[in-house]
mmCIF file with all atom_site columns, C-alpha atoms in Angstrom:
data_model
loop_
_atom_site.group_PDB
_atom_site.id
_atom_site.type_symbol
_atom_site.label_atom_id
_atom_site.label_alt_id
_atom_site.label_comp_id
_atom_site.label_asym_id
_atom_site.label_entity_id
_atom_site.label_seq_id
_atom_site.pdbx_PDB_ins_code
_atom_site.Cartn_x
_atom_site.Cartn_y
_atom_site.Cartn_z
_atom_site.occupancy
_atom_site.B_iso_or_equiv
_atom_site.pdbx_formal_charge
_atom_site.auth_seq_id
_atom_site.auth_comp_id
_atom_site.auth_asym_id
_atom_site.auth_atom_id
_atom_site.pdbx_PDB_model_num
ATOM 1   C CA . MET T 1 1   ? -26.654 15.145  -6.870  1.00 67.00 ? 578 MET T CA 1
ATOM 2   C CA . MET T 1 2   ? -24.370 17.380  -8.911  1.00 82.00 ? 579 MET T CA 1
ATOM 3   C CA . MET T 1 3   ? -22.121 18.007  -5.894  1.00 85.00 ? 580 MET T CA 1
ATOM 4   C CA . GLU T 1 4   ? -21.974 14.279  -5.149  1.00 86.00 ? 581 GLU T CA 1
ATOM 5   C CA . ALA T 1 5   ? -20.960 13.520  -8.732  1.00 88.00 ? 582 ALA T CA 1
ATOM 6   C CA . VAL T 1 6   ? -18.235 16.175  -8.626  1.00 91.00 ? 583 VAL T CA 1
ATOM 7   C CA . LEU T 1 7   ? -16.951 14.864  -5.268  1.00 90.00 ? 584 LEU T CA 1
ATOM 8   C CA . LEU T 1 8   ? -16.871 11.303  -6.586  1.00 90.00 ? 585 LEU T CA 1
ATOM 9   C CA . GLN T 1 9   ? -14.994 12.350  -9.733  1.00 91.00 ? 586 GLN T CA 1
ATOM 10  C CA . TRP T 1 10  ? -12.512 14.372  -7.696  1.00 93.00 ? 587 TRP T CA 1
ATOM 11  C CA . ALA T 1 11  ? -11.909 11.512  -5.243  1.00 92.00 ? 588 ALA T CA 1
ATOM 12  C CA . ASN T 1 12  ? -11.431 8.954   -8.028  1.00 90.00 ? 589 ASN T CA 1
ATOM 13  C CA . TRP T 1 13  ? -9.188  10.990  -10.302 1.00 93.00 ? 590 TRP T CA 1
ATOM 14  C CA . SER T 1 14  ? -7.109  12.696  -7.614  1.00 94.00 ? 591 SER T CA 1
ATOM 15  C CA . THR T 1 15  ? -6.413  9.255   -6.136  1.00 93.00 ? 592 THR T CA 1
ATOM 16  C CA . LEU T 1 16  ? -5.415  7.837   -9.495  1.00 92.00 ? 593 LEU T CA 1
ATOM 17  C CA . LEU T 1 17  ? -3.176  10.787  -10.398 1.00 93.00 ? 594 LEU T CA 1
ATOM 18  C CA . LEU T 1 18  ? -1.505  10.782  -6.987  1.00 93.00 ? 595 LEU T CA 1
ATOM 19  C CA . CYS T 1 19  ? -0.852  7.045   -7.190  1.00 93.00 ? 596 CYS T CA 1
ATOM 20  C CA . LEU T 1 20  ? 1.053   7.559   -10.438 1.00 92.00 ? 597 LEU T CA 1
ATOM 21  C CA . LEU T 1 21  ? 3.732   9.277   -8.334  1.00 92.00 ? 598 LEU T CA 1
ATOM 22  C CA . ILE T 1 22  ? 3.105   7.959   -4.836  1.00 94.00 ? 599 ILE T CA 1
ATOM 23  C CA . LYS T 1 23  ? 6.198   5.760   -4.544  1.00 93.00 ? 600 LYS T CA 1
ATOM 24  C CA . VAL T 1 24  ? 8.513   8.089   -6.478  1.00 93.00 ? 601 VAL T CA 1
ATOM 25  C CA . PRO T 1 25  ? 9.589   10.030  -3.334  1.00 93.00 ? 602 PRO T CA 1
ATOM 26  C CA . GLN T 1 26  ? 10.386  6.704   -1.656  1.00 92.00 ? 603 GLN T CA 1
ATOM 27  C CA . ILE T 1 27  ? 12.442  5.513   -4.617  1.00 92.00 ? 604 ILE T CA 1
ATOM 28  C CA . LEU T 1 28  ? 14.322  8.837   -4.698  1.00 92.00 ? 605 LEU T CA 1
ATOM 29  C CA . ALA T 1 29  ? 14.925  8.660   -0.931  1.00 90.00 ? 606 ALA T CA 1
ATOM 30  C CA . LEU T 1 30  ? 16.411  5.176   -1.315  1.00 90.00 ? 607 LEU T CA 1
ATOM 31  C CA . ARG T 1 31  ? 18.668  6.285   -4.165  1.00 88.00 ? 608 ARG T CA 1
ATOM 32  C CA . ALA T 1 32  ? 19.803  9.352   -2.239  1.00 88.00 ? 609 ALA T CA 1
ATOM 33  C CA . ALA T 1 33  ? 20.570  7.366   0.918   1.00 84.00 ? 610 ALA T CA 1
ATOM 34  C CA . ARG T 1 34  ? 21.995  4.419   -1.043  1.00 85.00 ? 611 ARG T CA 1
ATOM 35  C CA . SER T 1 35  ? 20.735  2.365   1.862   1.00 84.00 ? 612 SER T CA 1
ATOM 36  C CA . SER T 1 36  ? 17.465  0.809   3.011   1.00 84.00 ? 613 SER T CA 1
ATOM 37  C CA . GLU T 1 37  ? 18.086  1.740   6.651   1.00 81.00 ? 614 GLU T CA 1
ATOM 38  C CA . GLY T 1 38  ? 14.790  2.352   8.416   1.00 83.00 ? 615 GLY T CA 1
ATOM 39  C CA . LEU T 1 39  ? 12.733  0.796   5.615   1.00 88.00 ? 616 LEU T CA 1
ATOM 40  C CA . SER T 1 40  ? 11.200  -2.583  6.466   1.00 90.00 ? 617 SER T CA 1
ATOM 41  C CA . ARG T 1 41  ? 11.431  -5.309  3.839   1.00 89.00 ? 618 ARG T CA 1
ATOM 42  C CA . LYS T 1 42  ? 8.767   -7.270  5.714   1.00 91.00 ? 619 LYS T CA 1
ATOM 43  C CA . SER T 1 43  ? 6.459   -4.251  5.515   1.00 94.00 ? 620 SER T CA 1
ATOM 44  C CA . LEU T 1 44  ? 6.936   -3.994  1.738   1.00 92.00 ? 621 LEU T CA 1
ATOM 45  C CA . LEU T 1 45  ? 6.252   -7.709  1.199   1.00 93.00 ? 622 LEU T CA 1
ATOM 46  C CA . LEU T 1 46  ? 3.099   -7.636  3.328   1.00 94.00 ? 623 LEU T CA 1
ATOM 47  C CA . GLU T 1 47  ? 1.897   -4.459  1.619   1.00 94.00 ? 624 GLU T CA 1
ATOM 48  C CA . LEU T 1 48  ? 2.406   -6.079  -1.775  1.00 94.00 ? 625 LEU T CA 1
ATOM 49  C CA . CYS T 1 49  ? 0.397   -9.123  -0.625  1.00 94.00 ? 626 CYS T CA 1
ATOM 50  C CA . GLY T 1 50  ? -2.411  -6.855  0.526   1.00 93.00 ? 627 GLY T CA 1
ATOM 51  C CA . PHE T 1 51  ? -2.441  -4.928  -2.761  1.00 94.00 ? 628 PHE T CA 1
ATOM 52  C CA . LEU T 1 52  ? -2.547  -8.127  -4.821  1.00 94.00 ? 629 LEU T CA 1
ATOM 53  C CA . VAL T 1 53  ? -5.429  -9.605  -2.806  1.00 94.00 ? 630 VAL T CA 1
ATOM 54  C CA . PHE T 1 54  ? -7.382  -6.343  -2.924  1.00 92.00 ? 631 PHE T CA 1
ATOM 55  C CA . LEU T 1 55  ? -6.928  -5.973  -6.697  1.00 93.00 ? 632 LEU T CA 1
ATOM 56  C CA . ARG T 1 56  ? -7.922  -9.583  -7.305  1.00 94.00 ? 633 ARG T CA 1
ATOM 57  C CA . TYR T 1 57  ? -11.018 -9.218  -5.098  1.00 93.00 ? 634 TYR T CA 1
ATOM 58  C CA . GLN T 1 58  ? -12.212 -6.030  -6.804  1.00 91.00 ? 635 GLN T CA 1
ATOM 59  C CA . SER T 1 59  ? -11.721 -7.426  -10.304 1.00 92.00 ? 636 SER T CA 1
ATOM 60  C CA . TYR T 1 60  ? -13.287 -10.802 -9.372  1.00 93.00 ? 637 TYR T CA 1
ATOM 61  C CA . TYR T 1 61  ? -16.535 -9.096  -8.302  1.00 92.00 ? 638 TYR T CA 1
ATOM 62  C CA . ASP T 1 62  ? -16.514 -6.704  -11.274 1.00 91.00 ? 639 ASP T CA 1
ATOM 63  C CA . TYR T 1 63  ? -16.443 -3.538  -9.188  1.00 90.00 ? 640 TYR T CA 1
ATOM 64  C CA . PRO T 1 64  ? -16.174 -0.275  -11.182 1.00 88.00 ? 641 PRO T CA 1
ATOM 65  C CA . LEU T 1 65  ? -12.662 -0.118  -12.631 1.00 89.00 ? 642 LEU T CA 1
ATOM 66  C CA . ILE T 1 66  ? -12.192 3.510   -11.607 1.00 86.00 ? 643 ILE T CA 1
ATOM 67  C CA . THR T 1 67  ? -12.504 2.515   -7.913  1.00 83.00 ? 644 THR T CA 1
ATOM 68  C CA . TYR T 1 68  ? -9.388  0.326   -7.985  1.00 88.00 ? 645 TYR T CA 1
ATOM 69  C CA . LEU T 1 69  ? -7.477  1.355   -11.119 1.00 89.00 ? 646 LEU T CA 1
ATOM 70  C CA . GLU T 1 70  ? -4.570  2.628   -9.017  1.00 91.00 ? 647 GLU T CA 1
ATOM 71  C CA . TYR T 1 71  ? -3.690  -0.823  -7.700  1.00 93.00 ? 648 TYR T CA 1
ATOM 72  C CA . PRO T 1 72  ? -1.789  -2.100  -10.759 1.00 94.00 ? 649 PRO T CA 1
ATOM 73  C CA . ILE T 1 73  ? 0.220   1.139   -10.553 1.00 93.00 ? 650 ILE T CA 1
ATOM 74  C CA . LEU T 1 74  ? 0.852   0.702   -6.813  1.00 94.00 ? 651 LEU T CA 1
ATOM 75  C CA . ILE T 1 75  ? 1.900   -2.921  -7.288  1.00 94.00 ? 652 ILE T CA 1
ATOM 76  C CA . THR T 1 76  ? 4.352   -1.987  -10.049 1.00 94.00 ? 653 THR T CA 1
ATOM 77  C CA . GLN T 1 77  ? 5.879   0.765   -7.921  1.00 94.00 ? 654 GLN T CA 1
ATOM 78  C CA . ASP T 1 78  ? 6.051   -1.482  -4.854  1.00 93.00 ? 655 ASP T CA 1
ATOM 79  C CA . ILE T 1 79  ? 7.984   -4.060  -6.879  1.00 93.00 ? 656 ILE T CA 1
ATOM 80  C CA . ILE T 1 80  ? 10.455  -1.339  -7.940  1.00 93.00 ? 657 ILE T CA 1
ATOM 81  C CA . VAL T 1 81  ? 10.894  -0.210  -4.308  1.00 93.00 ? 658 VAL T CA 1
ATOM 82  C CA . LEU T 1 82  ? 11.374  -3.837  -3.220  1.00 91.00 ? 659 LEU T CA 1
ATOM 83  C CA . LEU T 1 83  ? 14.017  -4.411  -5.906  1.00 91.00 ? 660 LEU T CA 1
ATOM 84  C CA . CYS T 1 84  ? 15.806  -1.238  -4.736  1.00 91.00 ? 661 CYS T CA 1
ATOM 85  C CA . VAL T 1 85  ? 15.811  -2.565  -1.163  1.00 90.00 ? 662 VAL T CA 1
ATOM 86  C CA . PHE T 1 86  ? 17.213  -5.931  -2.276  1.00 89.00 ? 663 PHE T CA 1
ATOM 87  C CA . HIS T 1 87  ? 19.801  -4.090  -4.392  1.00 88.00 ? 664 HIS T CA 1
ATOM 88  C CA . PHE T 1 88  ? 21.046  -1.878  -1.553  1.00 86.00 ? 665 PHE T CA 1
ATOM 89  C CA . ASP T 1 89  ? 21.052  -4.873  0.806   1.00 83.00 ? 666 ASP T CA 1
ATOM 90  C CA . GLY T 1 90  ? 23.167  -6.757  -1.737  1.00 81.00 ? 667 GLY T CA 1
ATOM 91  C CA . HIS T 1 91  ? 20.661  -9.605  -2.156  1.00 81.00 ? 668 HIS T CA 1
ATOM 92  C CA . VAL T 1 92  ? 18.986  -9.004  -5.533  1.00 82.00 ? 669 VAL T CA 1
ATOM 93  C CA . ASN T 1 93  ? 18.735  -12.743 -6.271  1.00 84.00 ? 670 ASN T CA 1
ATOM 94  C CA . GLN T 1 94  ? 16.533  -13.217 -3.201  1.00 83.00 ? 671 GLN T CA 1
ATOM 95  C CA . ALA T 1 95  ? 13.785  -11.208 -4.902  1.00 85.00 ? 672 ALA T CA 1
ATOM 96  C CA . VAL T 1 96  ? 13.114  -13.934 -7.495  1.00 87.00 ? 673 VAL T CA 1
ATOM 97  C CA . PRO T 1 97  ? 11.382  -16.492 -5.184  1.00 91.00 ? 674 PRO T CA 1
ATOM 98  C CA . TYR T 1 98  ? 9.164   -13.753 -3.741  1.00 89.00 ? 675 TYR T CA 1
ATOM 99  C CA . LEU T 1 99  ? 8.062   -12.532 -7.171  1.00 88.00 ? 676 LEU T CA 1
ATOM 100 C CA . ALA T 1 100 ? 7.391   -16.119 -8.297  1.00 91.00 ? 677 ALA T CA 1
ATOM 101 C CA . GLY T 1 101 ? 5.314   -16.698 -5.154  1.00 92.00 ? 678 GLY T CA 1
ATOM 102 C CA . PHE T 1 102 ? 3.223   -13.597 -5.865  1.00 91.00 ? 679 PHE T CA 1
ATOM 103 C CA . LEU T 1 103 ? 2.511   -14.803 -9.414  1.00 90.00 ? 680 LEU T CA 1
ATOM 104 C CA . VAL T 1 104 ? 1.388   -18.238 -8.191  1.00 93.00 ? 681 VAL T CA 1
ATOM 105 C CA . GLY T 1 105 ? -0.726  -16.643 -5.460  1.00 92.00 ? 682 GLY T CA 1
ATOM 106 C CA . TRP T 1 106 ? -2.411  -14.365 -8.007  1.00 91.00 ? 683 TRP T CA 1
ATOM 107 C CA . TYR T 1 107 ? -3.660  -17.444 -9.870  1.00 91.00 ? 684 TYR T CA 1
ATOM 108 C CA . LEU T 1 108 ? -4.644  -19.485 -6.790  1.00 93.00 ? 685 LEU T CA 1
ATOM 109 C CA . LEU T 1 109 ? -6.741  -16.685 -5.268  1.00 93.00 ? 686 LEU T CA 1
ATOM 110 C CA . THR T 1 110 ? -9.610  -17.249 -7.689  1.00 89.00 ? 687 THR T CA 1
ATOM 111 C CA . VAL T 1 111 ? -9.534  -21.034 -8.023  1.00 90.00 ? 688 VAL T CA 1
ATOM 112 C CA . GLN T 1 112 ? -12.533 -21.114 -5.647  1.00 92.00 ? 689 GLN T CA 1
ATOM 113 C CA . LYS T 1 113 ? -14.845 -18.279 -4.556  1.00 92.00 ? 690 LYS T CA 1
ATOM 114 C CA . TRP T 1 114 ? -14.298 -19.037 -0.856  1.00 93.00 ? 691 TRP T CA 1
ATOM 115 C CA . ILE T 1 115 ? -10.552 -18.554 -1.291  1.00 94.00 ? 692 ILE T CA 1
ATOM 116 C CA . ILE T 1 116 ? -10.815 -14.976 -2.569  1.00 93.00 ? 693 ILE T CA 1
ATOM 117 C CA . ASP T 1 117 ? -13.458 -14.168 0.096   1.00 91.00 ? 694 ASP T CA 1
ATOM 118 C CA . LEU T 1 118 ? -11.244 -15.564 2.861   1.00 93.00 ? 695 LEU T CA 1
ATOM 119 C CA . ALA T 1 119 ? -8.204  -13.762 1.451   1.00 93.00 ? 696 ALA T CA 1
ATOM 120 C CA . MET T 1 120 ? -10.114 -10.478 1.447   1.00 90.00 ? 697 MET T CA 1
ATOM 121 C CA . ASN T 1 121 ? -11.133 -11.037 5.069   1.00 88.00 ? 698 ASN T CA 1
ATOM 122 C CA . LEU T 1 122 ? -7.451  -11.502 5.904   1.00 91.00 ? 699 LEU T CA 1
ATOM 123 C CA . CYS T 1 123 ? -6.353  -8.640  3.636   1.00 90.00 ? 700 CYS T CA 1
ATOM 124 C CA . THR T 1 124 ? -6.988  -5.968  6.273   1.00 89.00 ? 701 THR T CA 1
ATOM 125 C CA . PHE T 1 125 ? -4.879  -7.849  8.809   1.00 93.00 ? 702 PHE T CA 1
ATOM 126 C CA . ILE T 1 126 ? -2.107  -8.344  6.236   1.00 93.00 ? 703 ILE T CA 1
ATOM 127 C CA . SER T 1 127 ? -2.090  -4.663  5.283   1.00 92.00 ? 704 SER T CA 1
ATOM 128 C CA . ALA T 1 128 ? -2.232  -3.583  8.941   1.00 95.00 ? 705 ALA T CA 1
ATOM 129 C CA . ALA T 1 129 ? 0.669   -5.934  9.706   1.00 96.00 ? 706 ALA T CA 1
ATOM 130 C CA . SER T 1 130 ? 2.699   -4.239  6.952   1.00 95.00 ? 707 SER T CA 1
ATOM 131 C CA . LYS T 1 131 ? 2.219   -0.844  8.660   1.00 96.00 ? 708 LYS T CA 1
ATOM 132 C CA . PHE T 1 132 ? 3.133   -2.240  12.075  1.00 96.00 ? 709 PHE T CA 1
ATOM 133 C CA . ALA T 1 133 ? 6.235   -3.886  10.569  1.00 96.00 ? 710 ALA T CA 1
ATOM 134 C CA . GLN T 1 134 ? 7.329   -0.467  9.278   1.00 95.00 ? 711 GLN T CA 1
ATOM 135 C CA . LEU T 1 135 ? 6.578   1.151   12.639  1.00 95.00 ? 712 LEU T CA 1
ATOM 136 C CA . GLN T 1 136 ? 8.572   -1.541  14.442  1.00 95.00 ? 713 GLN T CA 1
ATOM 137 C CA . CYS T 1 137 ? 11.510  -0.995  12.089  1.00 94.00 ? 714 CYS T CA 1
ATOM 138 C CA . LEU T 1 138 ? 11.417  2.761   12.774  1.00 93.00 ? 715 LEU T CA 1
ATOM 139 C CA . TRP T 1 139 ? 11.169  2.235   16.530  1.00 94.00 ? 716 TRP T CA 1
ATOM 140 C CA . GLU T 1 140 ? 14.141  -0.147  16.481  1.00 93.00 ? 717 GLU T CA 1
ATOM 141 C CA . THR T 1 141 ? 16.442  1.883   14.225  1.00 89.00 ? 718 THR T CA 1
ATOM 142 C CA . ARG T 1 142 ? 15.200  5.326   15.347  1.00 90.00 ? 719 ARG T CA 1
ATOM 143 C CA . ASP T 1 143 ? 16.250  6.362   11.852  1.00 85.00 ? 720 ASP T CA 1
ATOM 144 C CA . SER T 1 144 ? 13.900  7.371   9.029   1.00 86.00 ? 721 SER T CA 1
ATOM 145 C CA . GLY T 1 145 ? 16.617  8.534   6.647   1.00 80.00 ? 722 GLY T CA 1
ATOM 146 C CA . ALA T 1 146 ? 15.594  6.195   3.804   1.00 87.00 ? 723 ALA T CA 1
ATOM 147 C CA . VAL T 1 147 ? 11.843  6.429   4.464   1.00 92.00 ? 724 VAL T CA 1
ATOM 148 C CA . SER T 1 148 ? 9.746   9.011   2.612   1.00 93.00 ? 725 SER T CA 1
ATOM 149 C CA . ALA T 1 149 ? 7.209   10.878  4.763   1.00 93.00 ? 726 ALA T CA 1
ATOM 150 C CA . LEU T 1 150 ? 5.694   12.263  1.544   1.00 94.00 ? 727 LEU T CA 1
ATOM 151 C CA . THR T 1 151 ? 4.923   8.765   0.236   1.00 95.00 ? 728 THR T CA 1
ATOM 152 C CA . TRP T 1 152 ? 3.242   7.772   3.500   1.00 95.00 ? 729 TRP T CA 1
ATOM 153 C CA . GLY T 1 153 ? 1.329   11.062  3.622   1.00 96.00 ? 730 GLY T CA 1
ATOM 154 C CA . MET T 1 154 ? 0.039   10.539  0.092   1.00 96.00 ? 731 MET T CA 1
ATOM 155 C CA . SER T 1 155 ? -0.991  7.009   1.074   1.00 95.00 ? 732 SER T CA 1
ATOM 156 C CA . ALA T 1 156 ? -3.076  8.477   3.892   1.00 96.00 ? 733 ALA T CA 1
ATOM 157 C CA . TYR T 1 157 ? -4.778  10.837  1.437   1.00 97.00 ? 734 TYR T CA 1
ATOM 158 C CA . THR T 1 158 ? -5.644  8.025   -0.983  1.00 95.00 ? 735 THR T CA 1
ATOM 159 C CA . CYS T 1 159 ? -7.164  5.996   1.877   1.00 96.00 ? 736 CYS T CA 1
ATOM 160 C CA . ALA T 1 160 ? -9.332  8.988   2.796   1.00 96.00 ? 737 ALA T CA 1
ATOM 161 C CA . THR T 1 161 ? -10.541 9.406   -0.797  1.00 95.00 ? 738 THR T CA 1
ATOM 162 C CA . ARG T 1 162 ? -11.228 5.680   -1.095  1.00 94.00 ? 739 ARG T CA 1
ATOM 163 C CA . ILE T 1 163 ? -13.425 5.849   2.011   1.00 95.00 ? 740 ILE T CA 1
ATOM 164 C CA . VAL T 1 164 ? -15.464 8.476   0.143   1.00 94.00 ? 741 VAL T CA 1
ATOM 165 C CA . THR T 1 165 ? -15.671 6.482   -3.117  1.00 93.00 ? 742 THR T CA 1
ATOM 166 C CA . THR T 1 166 ? -16.575 3.250   -1.311  1.00 93.00 ? 743 THR T CA 1
ATOM 167 C CA . LEU T 1 167 ? -19.388 4.968   0.587   1.00 93.00 ? 744 LEU T CA 1
ATOM 168 C CA . MET T 1 168 ? -20.699 6.477   -2.661  1.00 92.00 ? 745 MET T CA 1
ATOM 169 C CA . THR T 1 169 ? -20.443 3.371   -4.876  1.00 90.00 ? 746 THR T CA 1
ATOM 170 C CA . THR T 1 170 ? -20.071 -0.233  -3.672  1.00 88.00 ? 747 THR T CA 1
ATOM 171 C CA . LYS T 1 171 ? -20.706 0.320   0.081   1.00 91.00 ? 748 LYS T CA 1
ATOM 172 C CA . ASP T 1 172 ? -18.699 -2.875  0.679   1.00 91.00 ? 749 ASP T CA 1
ATOM 173 C CA . LEU T 1 173 ? -18.195 -3.029  4.464   1.00 92.00 ? 750 LEU T CA 1
ATOM 174 C CA . MET T 1 174 ? -15.001 -5.102  4.288   1.00 88.00 ? 751 MET T CA 1
ATOM 175 C CA . VAL T 1 175 ? -13.444 -2.616  1.883   1.00 91.00 ? 752 VAL T CA 1
ATOM 176 C CA . LEU T 1 176 ? -14.593 0.349   3.973   1.00 94.00 ? 753 LEU T CA 1
ATOM 177 C CA . VAL T 1 177 ? -13.188 -1.055  7.225   1.00 93.00 ? 754 VAL T CA 1
ATOM 178 C CA . ARG T 1 178 ? -9.897  -1.742  5.483   1.00 93.00 ? 755 ARG T CA 1
ATOM 179 C CA . PHE T 1 179 ? -9.535  1.838   4.279   1.00 95.00 ? 756 PHE T CA 1
ATOM 180 C CA . VAL T 1 180 ? -10.435 3.339   7.670   1.00 96.00 ? 757 VAL T CA 1
ATOM 181 C CA . ILE T 1 181 ? -7.804  1.209   9.428   1.00 96.00 ? 758 ILE T CA 1
ATOM 182 C CA . MET T 1 182 ? -5.213  1.951   6.732   1.00 96.00 ? 759 MET T CA 1
ATOM 183 C CA . LEU T 1 183 ? -5.895  5.694   7.013   1.00 97.00 ? 760 LEU T CA 1
ATOM 184 C CA . VAL T 1 184 ? -5.183  5.666   10.755  1.00 97.00 ? 761 VAL T CA 1
ATOM 185 C CA . LEU T 1 185 ? -2.031  3.559   10.372  1.00 97.00 ? 762 LEU T CA 1
ATOM 186 C CA . ASN T 1 186 ? -0.677  5.580   7.435   1.00 97.00 ? 763 ASN T CA 1
ATOM 187 C CA . ILE T 1 187 ? -1.032  8.779   9.478   1.00 97.00 ? 764 ILE T CA 1
ATOM 188 C CA . TRP T 1 188 ? 0.739   7.065   12.387  1.00 97.00 ? 765 TRP T CA 1
ATOM 189 C CA . VAL T 1 189 ? 3.664   5.953   10.185  1.00 96.00 ? 766 VAL T CA 1
ATOM 190 C CA . THR T 1 190 ? 3.917   9.427   8.608   1.00 96.00 ? 767 THR T CA 1
ATOM 191 C CA . ALA T 1 191 ? 4.086   11.070  12.042  1.00 96.00 ? 768 ALA T CA 1
ATOM 192 C CA . THR T 1 192 ? 6.732   8.557   13.183  1.00 96.00 ? 769 THR T CA 1
ATOM 193 C CA . VAL T 1 193 ? 8.874   9.158   10.088  1.00 94.00 ? 770 VAL T CA 1
ATOM 194 C CA . VAL T 1 194 ? 8.728   12.925  10.672  1.00 93.00 ? 771 VAL T CA 1
ATOM 195 C CA . ARG T 1 195 ? 9.528   12.492  14.364  1.00 92.00 ? 772 ARG T CA 1
ATOM 196 C CA . TYR T 1 196 ? 12.662  10.438  13.777  1.00 91.00 ? 773 TYR T CA 1
ATOM 197 C CA . ARG T 1 197 ? 13.768  12.687  10.937  1.00 82.00 ? 774 ARG T CA 1
ATOM 198 C CA . LYS T 1 198 ? 13.737  15.644  13.333  1.00 59.00 ? 775 LYS T CA 1
ATOM 199 C CA . THR T 1 199 ? 15.588  13.619  15.942  1.00 51.00 ? 776 THR T CA 1
ATOM 200 C CA . THR T 1 200 ? 18.273  12.672  13.403  1.00 47.00 ? 777 THR T CA 1
ATOM 201 C CA . THR T 1 201 ? 18.643  16.272  12.241  1.00 45.00 ? 778 THR T CA 1
ATOM 202 C CA . LYS T 1 202 ? 19.087  17.554  15.807  1.00 45.00 ? 779 LYS T CA 1
ATOM 203 C CA . ALA T 1 203 ? 21.656  14.866  16.526  1.00 40.00 ? 780 ALA T CA 1
ATOM 204 C CA . ASP T 1 204 ? 23.644  15.923  13.463  1.00 39.00 ? 781 ASP T CA 1
#
């Protein structure tokens, strides 16, 4: 029991601490490149949708705060990354309708219980679609210059720790399946970013 408690504490707190910095490498990579080349805007928007639904679901069912405390941090950092992308694309004003839509969606999700349950069922597909959108962008551009492998690697780690915490606390199957799928896809994106970074370096 003591070992289980230590493992649970480690998984929870290491995830939270890592998420405080998880998007920082991506923000720095964008600033260094002064371009969003290789980074998918669609992927960011879908990821943000998935984070919002997941946070709303966890809070709606009063799950332990420590098991999802990183999501407000992730959402804040995702918004910063998204604003950077709009800035470097020269379309900052286009961010306003998206942010307004997210605020409205946040409220509508819990108008009825069936809505939040349905949204959570779709959340895994939304989050998976965000990873595939990023993969597609990398495959098309064959350039990962503005994409941070470190950020994606840290995302894979947090999915692995959340599999552990879910198994040890809520045992929610929907949540567990989501994290397993996200772990696999985050590793795939990380490997693809590294692959195209090496290709770019050799070409130079």
